[in-house]
mmCIF file of C-alpha atoms in Angstrom:
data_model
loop_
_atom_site.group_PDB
_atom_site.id
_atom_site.type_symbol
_atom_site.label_atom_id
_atom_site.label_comp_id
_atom_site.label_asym_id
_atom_site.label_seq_id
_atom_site.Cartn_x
_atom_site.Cartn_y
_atom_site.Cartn_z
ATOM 1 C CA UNK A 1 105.441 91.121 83.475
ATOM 2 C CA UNK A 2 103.373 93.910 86.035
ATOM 3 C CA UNK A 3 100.227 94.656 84.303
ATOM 4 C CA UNK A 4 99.122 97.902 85.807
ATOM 5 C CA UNK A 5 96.064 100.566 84.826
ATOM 6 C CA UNK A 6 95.201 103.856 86.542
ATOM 7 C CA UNK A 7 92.848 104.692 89.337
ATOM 8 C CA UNK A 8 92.283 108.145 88.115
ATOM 9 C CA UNK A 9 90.629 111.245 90.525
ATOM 10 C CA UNK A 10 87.570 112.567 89.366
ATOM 11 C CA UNK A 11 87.425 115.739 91.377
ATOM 12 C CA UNK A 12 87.772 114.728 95.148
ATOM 13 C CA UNK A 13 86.335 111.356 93.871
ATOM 14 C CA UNK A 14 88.563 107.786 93.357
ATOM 15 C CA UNK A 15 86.772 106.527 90.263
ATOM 16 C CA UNK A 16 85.467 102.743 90.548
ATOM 17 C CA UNK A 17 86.743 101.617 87.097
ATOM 18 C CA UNK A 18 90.476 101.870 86.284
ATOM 19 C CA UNK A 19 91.258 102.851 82.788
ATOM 20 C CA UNK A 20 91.379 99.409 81.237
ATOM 21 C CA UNK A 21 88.213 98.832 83.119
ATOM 22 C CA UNK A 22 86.636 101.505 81.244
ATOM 23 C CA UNK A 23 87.970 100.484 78.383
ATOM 24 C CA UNK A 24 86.461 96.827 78.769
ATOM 25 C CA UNK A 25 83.375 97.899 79.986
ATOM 26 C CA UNK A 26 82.614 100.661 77.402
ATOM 27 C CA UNK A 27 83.374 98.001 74.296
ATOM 28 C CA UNK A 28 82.414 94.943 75.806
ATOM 29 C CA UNK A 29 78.850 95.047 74.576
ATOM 30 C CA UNK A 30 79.901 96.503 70.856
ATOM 31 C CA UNK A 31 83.535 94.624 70.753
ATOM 32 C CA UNK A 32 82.670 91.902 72.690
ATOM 33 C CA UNK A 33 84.885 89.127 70.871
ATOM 34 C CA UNK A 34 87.477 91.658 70.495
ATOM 35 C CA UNK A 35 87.393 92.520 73.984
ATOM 36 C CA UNK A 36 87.634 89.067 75.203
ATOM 37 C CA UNK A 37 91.150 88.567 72.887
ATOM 38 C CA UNK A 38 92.654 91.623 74.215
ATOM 39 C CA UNK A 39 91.515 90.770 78.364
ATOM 40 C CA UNK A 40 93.088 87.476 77.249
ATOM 41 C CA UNK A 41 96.272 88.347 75.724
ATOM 42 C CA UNK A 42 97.068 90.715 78.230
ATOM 43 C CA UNK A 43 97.016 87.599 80.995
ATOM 44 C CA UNK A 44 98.925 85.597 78.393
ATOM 45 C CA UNK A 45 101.234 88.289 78.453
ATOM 46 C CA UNK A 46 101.058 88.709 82.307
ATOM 47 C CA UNK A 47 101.440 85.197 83.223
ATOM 48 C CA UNK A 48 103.430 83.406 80.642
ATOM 49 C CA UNK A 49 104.935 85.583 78.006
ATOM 50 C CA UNK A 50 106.137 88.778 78.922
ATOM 51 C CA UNK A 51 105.713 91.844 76.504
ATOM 52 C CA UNK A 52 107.396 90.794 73.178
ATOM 53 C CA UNK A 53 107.937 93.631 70.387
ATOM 54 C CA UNK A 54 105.637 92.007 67.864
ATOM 55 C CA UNK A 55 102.743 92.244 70.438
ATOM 56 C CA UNK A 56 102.162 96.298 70.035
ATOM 57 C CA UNK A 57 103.211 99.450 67.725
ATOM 58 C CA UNK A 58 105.257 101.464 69.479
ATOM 59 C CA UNK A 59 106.624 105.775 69.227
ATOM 60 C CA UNK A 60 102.525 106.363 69.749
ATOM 61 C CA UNK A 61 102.699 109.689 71.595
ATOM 62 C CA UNK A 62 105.766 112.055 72.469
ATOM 63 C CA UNK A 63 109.478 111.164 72.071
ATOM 64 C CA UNK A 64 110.114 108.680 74.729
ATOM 65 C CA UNK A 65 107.240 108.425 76.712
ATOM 66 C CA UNK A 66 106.983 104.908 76.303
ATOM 67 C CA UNK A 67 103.897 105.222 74.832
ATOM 68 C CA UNK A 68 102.151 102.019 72.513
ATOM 69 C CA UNK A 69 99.386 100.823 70.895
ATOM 70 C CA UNK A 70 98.804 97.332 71.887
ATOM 71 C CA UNK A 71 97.599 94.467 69.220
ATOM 72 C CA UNK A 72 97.127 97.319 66.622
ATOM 73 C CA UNK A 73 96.088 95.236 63.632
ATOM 74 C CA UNK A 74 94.554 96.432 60.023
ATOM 75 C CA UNK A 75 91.682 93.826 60.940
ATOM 76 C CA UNK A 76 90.709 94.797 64.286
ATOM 77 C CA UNK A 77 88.275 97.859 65.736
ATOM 78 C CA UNK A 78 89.958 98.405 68.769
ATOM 79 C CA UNK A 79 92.776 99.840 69.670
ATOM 80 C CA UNK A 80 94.565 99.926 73.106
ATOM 81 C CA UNK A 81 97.251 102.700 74.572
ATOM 82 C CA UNK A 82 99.776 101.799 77.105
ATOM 83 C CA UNK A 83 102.804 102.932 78.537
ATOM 84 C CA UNK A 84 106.106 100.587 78.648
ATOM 85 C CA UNK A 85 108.336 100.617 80.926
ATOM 86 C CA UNK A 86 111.658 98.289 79.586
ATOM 87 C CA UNK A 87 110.152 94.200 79.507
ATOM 88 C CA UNK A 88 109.079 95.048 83.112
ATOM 89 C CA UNK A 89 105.929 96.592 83.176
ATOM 90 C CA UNK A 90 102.924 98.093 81.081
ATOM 91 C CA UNK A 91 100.805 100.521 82.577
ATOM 92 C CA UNK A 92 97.068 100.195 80.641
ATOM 93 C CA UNK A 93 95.047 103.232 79.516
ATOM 94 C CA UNK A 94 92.293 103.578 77.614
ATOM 95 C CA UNK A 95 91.818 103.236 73.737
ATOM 96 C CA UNK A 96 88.709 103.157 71.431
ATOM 97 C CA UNK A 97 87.569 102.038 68.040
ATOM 98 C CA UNK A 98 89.557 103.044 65.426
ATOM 99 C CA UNK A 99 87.695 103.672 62.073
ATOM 100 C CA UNK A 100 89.189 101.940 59.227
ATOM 101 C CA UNK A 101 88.889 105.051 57.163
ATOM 102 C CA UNK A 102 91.561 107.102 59.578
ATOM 103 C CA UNK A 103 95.473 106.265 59.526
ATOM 104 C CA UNK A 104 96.312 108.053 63.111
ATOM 105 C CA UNK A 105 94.919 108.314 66.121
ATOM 106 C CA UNK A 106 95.000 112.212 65.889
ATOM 107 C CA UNK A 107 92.494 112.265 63.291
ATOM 108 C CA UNK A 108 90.040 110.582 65.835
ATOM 109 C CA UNK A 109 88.738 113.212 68.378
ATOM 110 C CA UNK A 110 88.501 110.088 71.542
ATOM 111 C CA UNK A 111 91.485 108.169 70.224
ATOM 112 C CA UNK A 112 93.311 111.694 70.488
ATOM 113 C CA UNK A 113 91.982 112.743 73.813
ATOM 114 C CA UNK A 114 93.085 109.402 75.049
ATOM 115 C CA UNK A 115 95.780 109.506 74.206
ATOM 116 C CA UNK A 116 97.101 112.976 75.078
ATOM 117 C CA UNK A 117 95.655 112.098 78.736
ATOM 118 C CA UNK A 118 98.372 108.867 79.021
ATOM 119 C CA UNK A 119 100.918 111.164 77.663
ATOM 120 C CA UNK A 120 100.119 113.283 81.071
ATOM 121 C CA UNK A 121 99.992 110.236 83.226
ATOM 122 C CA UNK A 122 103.549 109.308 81.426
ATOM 123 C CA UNK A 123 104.860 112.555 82.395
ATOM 124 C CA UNK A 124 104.022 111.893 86.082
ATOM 125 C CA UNK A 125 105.144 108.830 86.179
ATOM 126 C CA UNK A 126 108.449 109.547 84.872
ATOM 127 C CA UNK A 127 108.694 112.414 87.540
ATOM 128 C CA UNK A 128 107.695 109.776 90.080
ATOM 129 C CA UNK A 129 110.233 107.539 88.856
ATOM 130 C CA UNK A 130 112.903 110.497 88.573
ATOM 131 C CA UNK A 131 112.085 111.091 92.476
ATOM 132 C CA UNK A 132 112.150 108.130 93.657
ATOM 133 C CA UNK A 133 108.879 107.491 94.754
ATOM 134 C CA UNK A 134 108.499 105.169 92.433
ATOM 135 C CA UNK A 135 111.492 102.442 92.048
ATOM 136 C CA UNK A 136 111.504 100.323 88.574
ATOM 137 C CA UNK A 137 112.839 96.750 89.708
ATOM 138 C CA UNK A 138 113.202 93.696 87.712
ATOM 139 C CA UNK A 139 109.738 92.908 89.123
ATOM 140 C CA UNK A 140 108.028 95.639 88.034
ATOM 141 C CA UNK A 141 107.246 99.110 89.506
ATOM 142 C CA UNK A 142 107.191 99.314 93.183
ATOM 143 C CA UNK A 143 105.526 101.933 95.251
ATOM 144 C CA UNK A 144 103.889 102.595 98.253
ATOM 145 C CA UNK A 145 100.254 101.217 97.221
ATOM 146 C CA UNK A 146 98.688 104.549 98.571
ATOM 147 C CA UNK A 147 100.922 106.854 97.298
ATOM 148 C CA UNK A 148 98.986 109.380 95.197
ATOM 149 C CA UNK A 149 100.882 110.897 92.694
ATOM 150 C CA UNK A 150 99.889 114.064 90.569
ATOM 151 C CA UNK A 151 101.711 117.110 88.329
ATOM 152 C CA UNK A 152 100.797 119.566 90.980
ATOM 153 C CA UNK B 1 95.422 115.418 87.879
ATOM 154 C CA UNK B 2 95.615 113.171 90.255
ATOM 155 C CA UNK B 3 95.683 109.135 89.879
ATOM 156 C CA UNK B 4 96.912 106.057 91.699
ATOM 157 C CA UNK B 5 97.945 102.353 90.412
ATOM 158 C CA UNK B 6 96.116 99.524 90.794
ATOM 159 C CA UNK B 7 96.558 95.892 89.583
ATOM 160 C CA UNK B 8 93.932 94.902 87.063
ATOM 161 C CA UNK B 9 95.380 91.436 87.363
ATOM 162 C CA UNK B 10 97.653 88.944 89.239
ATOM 163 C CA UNK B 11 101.083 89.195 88.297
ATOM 164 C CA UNK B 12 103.374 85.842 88.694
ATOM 165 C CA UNK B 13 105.488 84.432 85.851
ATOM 166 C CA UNK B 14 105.406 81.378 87.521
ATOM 167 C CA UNK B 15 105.574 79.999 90.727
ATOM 168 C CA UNK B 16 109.373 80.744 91.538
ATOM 169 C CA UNK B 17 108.958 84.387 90.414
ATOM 170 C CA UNK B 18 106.022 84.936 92.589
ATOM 171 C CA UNK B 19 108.028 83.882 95.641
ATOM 172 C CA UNK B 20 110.664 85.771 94.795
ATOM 173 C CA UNK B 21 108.548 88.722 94.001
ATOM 174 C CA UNK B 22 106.241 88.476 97.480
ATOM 175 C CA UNK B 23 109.775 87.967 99.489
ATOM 176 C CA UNK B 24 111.579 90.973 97.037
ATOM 177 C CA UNK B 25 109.235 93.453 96.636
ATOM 178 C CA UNK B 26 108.523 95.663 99.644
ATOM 179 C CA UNK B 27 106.000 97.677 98.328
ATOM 180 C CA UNK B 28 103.228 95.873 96.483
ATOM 181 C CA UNK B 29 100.468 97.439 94.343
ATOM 182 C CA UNK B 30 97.258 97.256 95.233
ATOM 183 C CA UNK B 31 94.992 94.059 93.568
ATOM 184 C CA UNK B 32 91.719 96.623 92.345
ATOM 185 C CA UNK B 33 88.555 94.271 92.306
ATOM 186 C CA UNK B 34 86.168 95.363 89.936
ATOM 187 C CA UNK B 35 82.607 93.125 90.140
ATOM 188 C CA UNK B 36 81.264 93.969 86.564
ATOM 189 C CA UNK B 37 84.607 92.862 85.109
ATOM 190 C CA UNK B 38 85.054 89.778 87.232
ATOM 191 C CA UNK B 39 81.372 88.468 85.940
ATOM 192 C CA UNK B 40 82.348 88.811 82.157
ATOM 193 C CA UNK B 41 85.566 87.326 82.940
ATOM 194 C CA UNK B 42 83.864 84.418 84.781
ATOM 195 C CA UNK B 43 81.957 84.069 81.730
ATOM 196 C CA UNK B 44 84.358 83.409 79.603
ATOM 197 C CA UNK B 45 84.965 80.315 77.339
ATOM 198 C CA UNK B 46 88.590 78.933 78.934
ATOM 199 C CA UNK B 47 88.746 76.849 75.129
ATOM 200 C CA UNK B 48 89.247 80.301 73.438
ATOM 201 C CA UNK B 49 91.776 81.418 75.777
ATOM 202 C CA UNK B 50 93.587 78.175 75.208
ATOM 203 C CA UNK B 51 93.729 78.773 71.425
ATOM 204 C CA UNK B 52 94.886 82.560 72.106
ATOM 205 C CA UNK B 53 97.729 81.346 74.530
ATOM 206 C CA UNK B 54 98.804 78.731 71.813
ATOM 207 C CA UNK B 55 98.816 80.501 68.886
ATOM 208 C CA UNK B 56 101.082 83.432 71.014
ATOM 209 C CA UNK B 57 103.425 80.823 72.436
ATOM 210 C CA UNK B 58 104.035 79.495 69.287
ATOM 211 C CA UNK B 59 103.927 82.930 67.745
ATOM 212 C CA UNK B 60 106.854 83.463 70.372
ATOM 213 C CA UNK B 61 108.776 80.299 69.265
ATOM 214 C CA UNK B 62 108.683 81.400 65.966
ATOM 215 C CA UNK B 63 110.406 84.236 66.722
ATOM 216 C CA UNK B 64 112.831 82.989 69.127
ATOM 217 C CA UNK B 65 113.834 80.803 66.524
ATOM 218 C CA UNK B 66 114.348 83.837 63.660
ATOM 219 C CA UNK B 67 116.328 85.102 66.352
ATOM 220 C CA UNK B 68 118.533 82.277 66.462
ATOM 221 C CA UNK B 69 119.137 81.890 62.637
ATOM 222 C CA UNK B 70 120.083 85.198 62.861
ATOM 223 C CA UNK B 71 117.567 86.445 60.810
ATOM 224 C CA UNK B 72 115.270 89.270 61.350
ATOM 225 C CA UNK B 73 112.030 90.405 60.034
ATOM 226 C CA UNK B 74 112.795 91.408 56.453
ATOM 227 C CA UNK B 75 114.872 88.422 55.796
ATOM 228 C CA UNK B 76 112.890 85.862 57.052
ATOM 229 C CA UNK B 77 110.184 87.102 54.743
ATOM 230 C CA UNK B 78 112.328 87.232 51.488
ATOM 231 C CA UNK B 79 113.134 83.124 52.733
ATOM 232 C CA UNK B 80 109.562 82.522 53.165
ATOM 233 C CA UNK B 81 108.748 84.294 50.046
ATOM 234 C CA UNK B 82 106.270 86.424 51.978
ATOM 235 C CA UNK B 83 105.875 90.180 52.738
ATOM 236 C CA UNK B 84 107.057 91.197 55.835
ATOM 237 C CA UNK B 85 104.113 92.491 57.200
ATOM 238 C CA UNK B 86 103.045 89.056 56.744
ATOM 239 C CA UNK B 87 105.504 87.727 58.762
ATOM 240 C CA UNK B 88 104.563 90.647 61.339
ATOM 241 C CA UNK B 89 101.047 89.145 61.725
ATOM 242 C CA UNK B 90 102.478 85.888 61.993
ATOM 243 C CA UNK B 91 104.214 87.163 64.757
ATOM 244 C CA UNK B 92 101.664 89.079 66.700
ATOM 245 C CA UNK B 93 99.929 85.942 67.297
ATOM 246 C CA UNK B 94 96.820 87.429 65.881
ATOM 247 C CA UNK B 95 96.004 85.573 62.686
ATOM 248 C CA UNK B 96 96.160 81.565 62.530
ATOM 249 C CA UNK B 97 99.134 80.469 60.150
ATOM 250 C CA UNK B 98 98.284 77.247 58.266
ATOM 251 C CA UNK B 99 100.554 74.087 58.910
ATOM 252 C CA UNK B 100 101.897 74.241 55.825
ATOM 253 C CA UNK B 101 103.698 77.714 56.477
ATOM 254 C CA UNK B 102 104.477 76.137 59.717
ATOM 255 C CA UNK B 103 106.288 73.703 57.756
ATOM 256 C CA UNK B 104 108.053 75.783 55.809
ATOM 257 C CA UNK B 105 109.076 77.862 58.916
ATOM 258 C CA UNK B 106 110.395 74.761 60.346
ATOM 259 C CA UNK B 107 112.399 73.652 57.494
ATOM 260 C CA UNK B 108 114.091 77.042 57.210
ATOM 261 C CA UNK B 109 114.326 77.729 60.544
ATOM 262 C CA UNK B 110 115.768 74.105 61.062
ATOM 263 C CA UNK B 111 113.534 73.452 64.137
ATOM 264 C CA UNK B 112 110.351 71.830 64.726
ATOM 265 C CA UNK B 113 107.116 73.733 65.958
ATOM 266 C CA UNK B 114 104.405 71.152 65.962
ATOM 267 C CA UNK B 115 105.372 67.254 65.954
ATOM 268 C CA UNK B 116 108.429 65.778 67.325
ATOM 269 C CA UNK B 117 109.200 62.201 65.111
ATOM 270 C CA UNK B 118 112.629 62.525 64.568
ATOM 271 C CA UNK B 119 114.752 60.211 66.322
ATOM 272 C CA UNK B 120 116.928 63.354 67.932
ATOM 273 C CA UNK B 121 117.312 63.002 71.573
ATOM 274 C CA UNK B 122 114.588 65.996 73.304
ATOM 275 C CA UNK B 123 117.663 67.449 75.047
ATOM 276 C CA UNK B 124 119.142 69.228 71.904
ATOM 277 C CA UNK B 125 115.160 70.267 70.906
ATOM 278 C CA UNK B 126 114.801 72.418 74.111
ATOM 279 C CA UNK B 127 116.850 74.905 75.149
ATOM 280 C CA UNK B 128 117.821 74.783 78.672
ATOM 281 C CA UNK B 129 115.510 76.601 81.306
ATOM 282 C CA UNK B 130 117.696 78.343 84.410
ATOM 283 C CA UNK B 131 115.825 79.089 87.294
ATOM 284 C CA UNK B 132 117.542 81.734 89.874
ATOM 285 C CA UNK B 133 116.625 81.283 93.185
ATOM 286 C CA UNK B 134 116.036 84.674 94.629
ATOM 287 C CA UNK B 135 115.212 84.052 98.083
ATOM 288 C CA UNK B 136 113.580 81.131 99.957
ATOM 289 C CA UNK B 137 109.997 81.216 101.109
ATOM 290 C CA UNK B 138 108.338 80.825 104.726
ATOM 291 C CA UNK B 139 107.585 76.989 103.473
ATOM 292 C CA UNK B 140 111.068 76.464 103.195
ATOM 293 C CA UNK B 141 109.716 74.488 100.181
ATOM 294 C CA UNK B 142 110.229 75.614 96.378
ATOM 295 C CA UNK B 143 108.731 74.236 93.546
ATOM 296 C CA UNK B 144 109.758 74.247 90.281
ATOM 297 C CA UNK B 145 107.210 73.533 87.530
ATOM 298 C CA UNK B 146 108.689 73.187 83.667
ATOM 299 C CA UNK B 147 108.543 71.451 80.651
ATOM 300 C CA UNK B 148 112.113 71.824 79.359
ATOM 301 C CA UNK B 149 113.432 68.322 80.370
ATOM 302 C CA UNK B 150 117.262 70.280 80.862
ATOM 303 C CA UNK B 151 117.210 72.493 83.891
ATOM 304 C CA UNK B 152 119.451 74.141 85.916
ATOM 305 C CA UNK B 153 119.098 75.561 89.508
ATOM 306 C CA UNK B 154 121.366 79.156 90.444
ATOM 307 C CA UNK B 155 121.707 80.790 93.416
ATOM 308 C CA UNK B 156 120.979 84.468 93.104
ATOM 309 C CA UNK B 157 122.976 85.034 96.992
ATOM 310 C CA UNK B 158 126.170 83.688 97.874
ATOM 311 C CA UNK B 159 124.131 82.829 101.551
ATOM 312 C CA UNK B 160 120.719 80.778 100.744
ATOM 313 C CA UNK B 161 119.735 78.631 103.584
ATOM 314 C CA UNK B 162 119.002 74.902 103.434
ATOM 315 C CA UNK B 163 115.357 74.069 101.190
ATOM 316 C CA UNK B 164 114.095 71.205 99.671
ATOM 317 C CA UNK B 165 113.139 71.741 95.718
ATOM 318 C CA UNK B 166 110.968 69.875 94.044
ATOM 319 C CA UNK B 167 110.725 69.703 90.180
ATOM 320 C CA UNK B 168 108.435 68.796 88.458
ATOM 321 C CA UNK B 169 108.180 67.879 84.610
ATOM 322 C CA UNK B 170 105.172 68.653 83.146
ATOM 323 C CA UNK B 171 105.560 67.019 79.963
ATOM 324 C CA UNK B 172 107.892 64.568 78.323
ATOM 325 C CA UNK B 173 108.210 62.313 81.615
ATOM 326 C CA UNK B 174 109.412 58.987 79.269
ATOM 327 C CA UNK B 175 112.635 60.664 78.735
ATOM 328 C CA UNK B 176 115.730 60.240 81.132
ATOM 329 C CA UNK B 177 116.649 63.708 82.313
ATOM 330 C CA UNK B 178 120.144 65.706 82.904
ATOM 331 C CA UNK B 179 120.685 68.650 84.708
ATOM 332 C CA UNK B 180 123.073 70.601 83.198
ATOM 333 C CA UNK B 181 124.145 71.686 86.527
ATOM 334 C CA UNK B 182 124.365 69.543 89.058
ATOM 335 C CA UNK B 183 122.424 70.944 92.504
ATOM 336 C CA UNK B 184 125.033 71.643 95.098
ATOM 337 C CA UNK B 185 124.999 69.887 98.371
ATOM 338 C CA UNK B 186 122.473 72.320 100.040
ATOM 339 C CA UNK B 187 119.417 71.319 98.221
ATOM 340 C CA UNK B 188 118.192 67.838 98.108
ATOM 341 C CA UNK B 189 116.154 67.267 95.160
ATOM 342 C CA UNK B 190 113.161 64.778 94.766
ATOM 343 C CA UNK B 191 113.083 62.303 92.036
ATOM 344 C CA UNK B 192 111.959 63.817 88.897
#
C-alpha cells in the first residue's frame, strides 16, 4: 500500500512539513501516545497490511472523493483525513482533535477547514488522474516526482 | 493551490513487491525527509509497535476468517452475542479483545487464532500464499520470505529469464513442506 501526504505551496514557498507532518508535529506534544499509534499503524498498514475497511470511516467529504477518516474511534482525540484511492494508495492530510461533545467534523471550525482543503486536493488529483498525469497502477500512484499539480 | 506528493514513508509489501515495484514503476515519488519527525520516530519504543502490529494482524485474521464463514458484521455479532459495533472495534485493531472472546471467535469461526495443539497437519491451517513474479531484478536473485509453509511461485510474463529463488520459511521449519505448484524447470530452488 503507497502511503503518500502533500507538499503543499505556501505562496511561492514549498513548505518543509507535508500534511501528515504537520499533523504529527502539531499533536505530538498534546497526543503524544495517540500520535505514536496512528505513525505506527499507518507503517503497519504500509508494510504489512494494506488498507482494510475496518481501519477508517469512510463518505467523510463530497460524494466520491474518496475521502476518510482514519482510526476514528469514540475513545480517541484525534482524528485523521485521507483520501483513498481503491486498496492502492492513501494520500494523508491533516486532521485534529475532535471534541467528544461534537458528532461531525463540520461542527469543528479546524476539523472543517481541513477537511474542505483535502476535498480541493481530491479534486486535483482526480483531474490529474483524469489527464493522465497521474497513472493509478497496482503499485500505487505514479507520477513524475516533480510534477506540480494545481486547479489553475 | 498548488501542491506536490511526497512519500512520508517507504513503501514495500515485502521484498518481492519492492522488486517488482523498483523494476515496474517508472516514475517514483519522491522519499520527503523530515528531521523533527525522524528524531521522534527514532525515539520510539519498537515493543509498542510490536503489540500494535499484532493486535492488527490478528484483527485482520479475524476478519478474513468472518469472511470465510460467510458471515459479515451484523451476523457475526448476533453469534457472538455482541453488538456490532463491538465487533467493529474488534476489528479496527484498536481495543485488546480478551482470550476468552478469542476463544469464542475461534470456536465459531472454526479456526484457531492463538495456539496450534491440535493434531491437524499445518497445511490445512494456512491458506496458501502465491507469489507472482513480476519481473527479475539486476541480482538475478529473488527472495522469497513467508511463513505460510504452502507456497506457490507464478509467472506474471510468459518470457522470465533464468533466476535462482530462494525461500525462506520463517516459522514452522519442523514441518515437511509442499508446494502446491511445483517450480517449472527455469528456476532452481534452494532447500527450504
Amino acid at each position: 500500500m503507497q502511503i503518500l501526504s502533500p507538499l503543499l505551496f505556501e505562496g511561492d514557498h514549498l513548505r518543509a512539513n507535508t500534511l501528515y507532518e504537520d499533523f504529527f508535529l502539531d499533536n505530538i506534544h498534546t497526543y503524544k501516545e495517540e500520535i505514536e499509534n496512528i505513525d505506527d499503524r499507518l507503517s503497519v498498514i504500509g508494510h504489512q497490511l494494506g488498507m482494510r475497511s475496518s481501519y477508517y470511516k469512510d463518505h467523510e467529504g463530497s460524494p466520491g472523493d474518496g475521502i476518510i477518516a482514519l482510526f476514528d474511534d469514540k475513545r480517541k482525540n484525534l482524528r485523521l483525513y485521507a483520501i483513498l484511492f481503491g486498496n492502492v494508495a492513501v494520500v494523508l492530510g491533516n486532521g485534529g482533535f475532535k471534541s467528544k461533545r461534537i458528532r461531525a467534523y463540520q461542527e469543528d471550525e479546524l476539523l472543517n477547514k481541513q477537511n474542505r482543503a483535502l476535498r480541493k486536493i481530491s479534486a486535483i488529483l482526480n483531474q490529474a488522474i483524469l489527464d493522465k498525469r497521474i497513472i493509478v497502477t497496482e503499485y500505487g500512484l505514479e507520477f513524475d516526482p516533480h510534477e506540480i499539480f494545481s486547479d489553475e | 493551490m498548488v501542491l506536490n506528493l511526497t512519500h512520508t514513508k517507504s513503501l514495500a509489501m515485502n521484498d518481492i513487491t519492492k522488486d517488482a515495484k523498483t523494476c515496474t514503476m517508472k516514475k517514483q515519488p519522491l522519499k520527503h525527509k523530515n528531521p523533527a519527525v525522524d528524531a521522534y520516530r527514532n525515539q520510539r519504543d519498537p515493543k509498542k509497535k510490536y503489540k500494535i502490529e499484532s493486535a492488527m494482524a490478528l484483527a485482520a485474521a479475524i476478519e478474513d476468517a468472518m469472511i470465510a464463514k460467510g458471515l459479515n458484521r451484523s451476523r457475526f455479532a448476533q453469534v457472538m452475542g455482541v453488538l456490532p459495533s463491538q465487533i467493529t472495534r474488534w476489528l479496527s485493531g484498536t481495543q485488546g479483545i480478551n482470550t476468552e472472546s478469542i476463544f469464542d471467535m475461534e470456536f465459531e469461526l472454526n479456526t484457531k487464532f492463538i495456539l496450534n495443539h491440535t493434531n491437524k497437519p499445518l497445511e490445512e491451517e494456512y491458506k496458501p500464499q502465491i507469489f507472482e513474479i513480476h519481473q527479475i531484478p539486476l541480482s538475478n536473485e529473488v527472495t522469497i520470505k513467508t511463513k505460510s509453509p504452502v507456497i506457490a511461485i507464478a509467472k506474471n510474463k510468459n518470457h522470465i529469464p533464468d533466476c535462482k529463488i530462494k525461500i525462506t520459511i520463517q516459522e514452522h521449519k519442523r514441518k515437511v513442506l509442499t508446494p502446491i505448484s511445483t517450480p517449472t524447470h527455469k528456476y532452481s530452488v534452494s532447500k527450504y
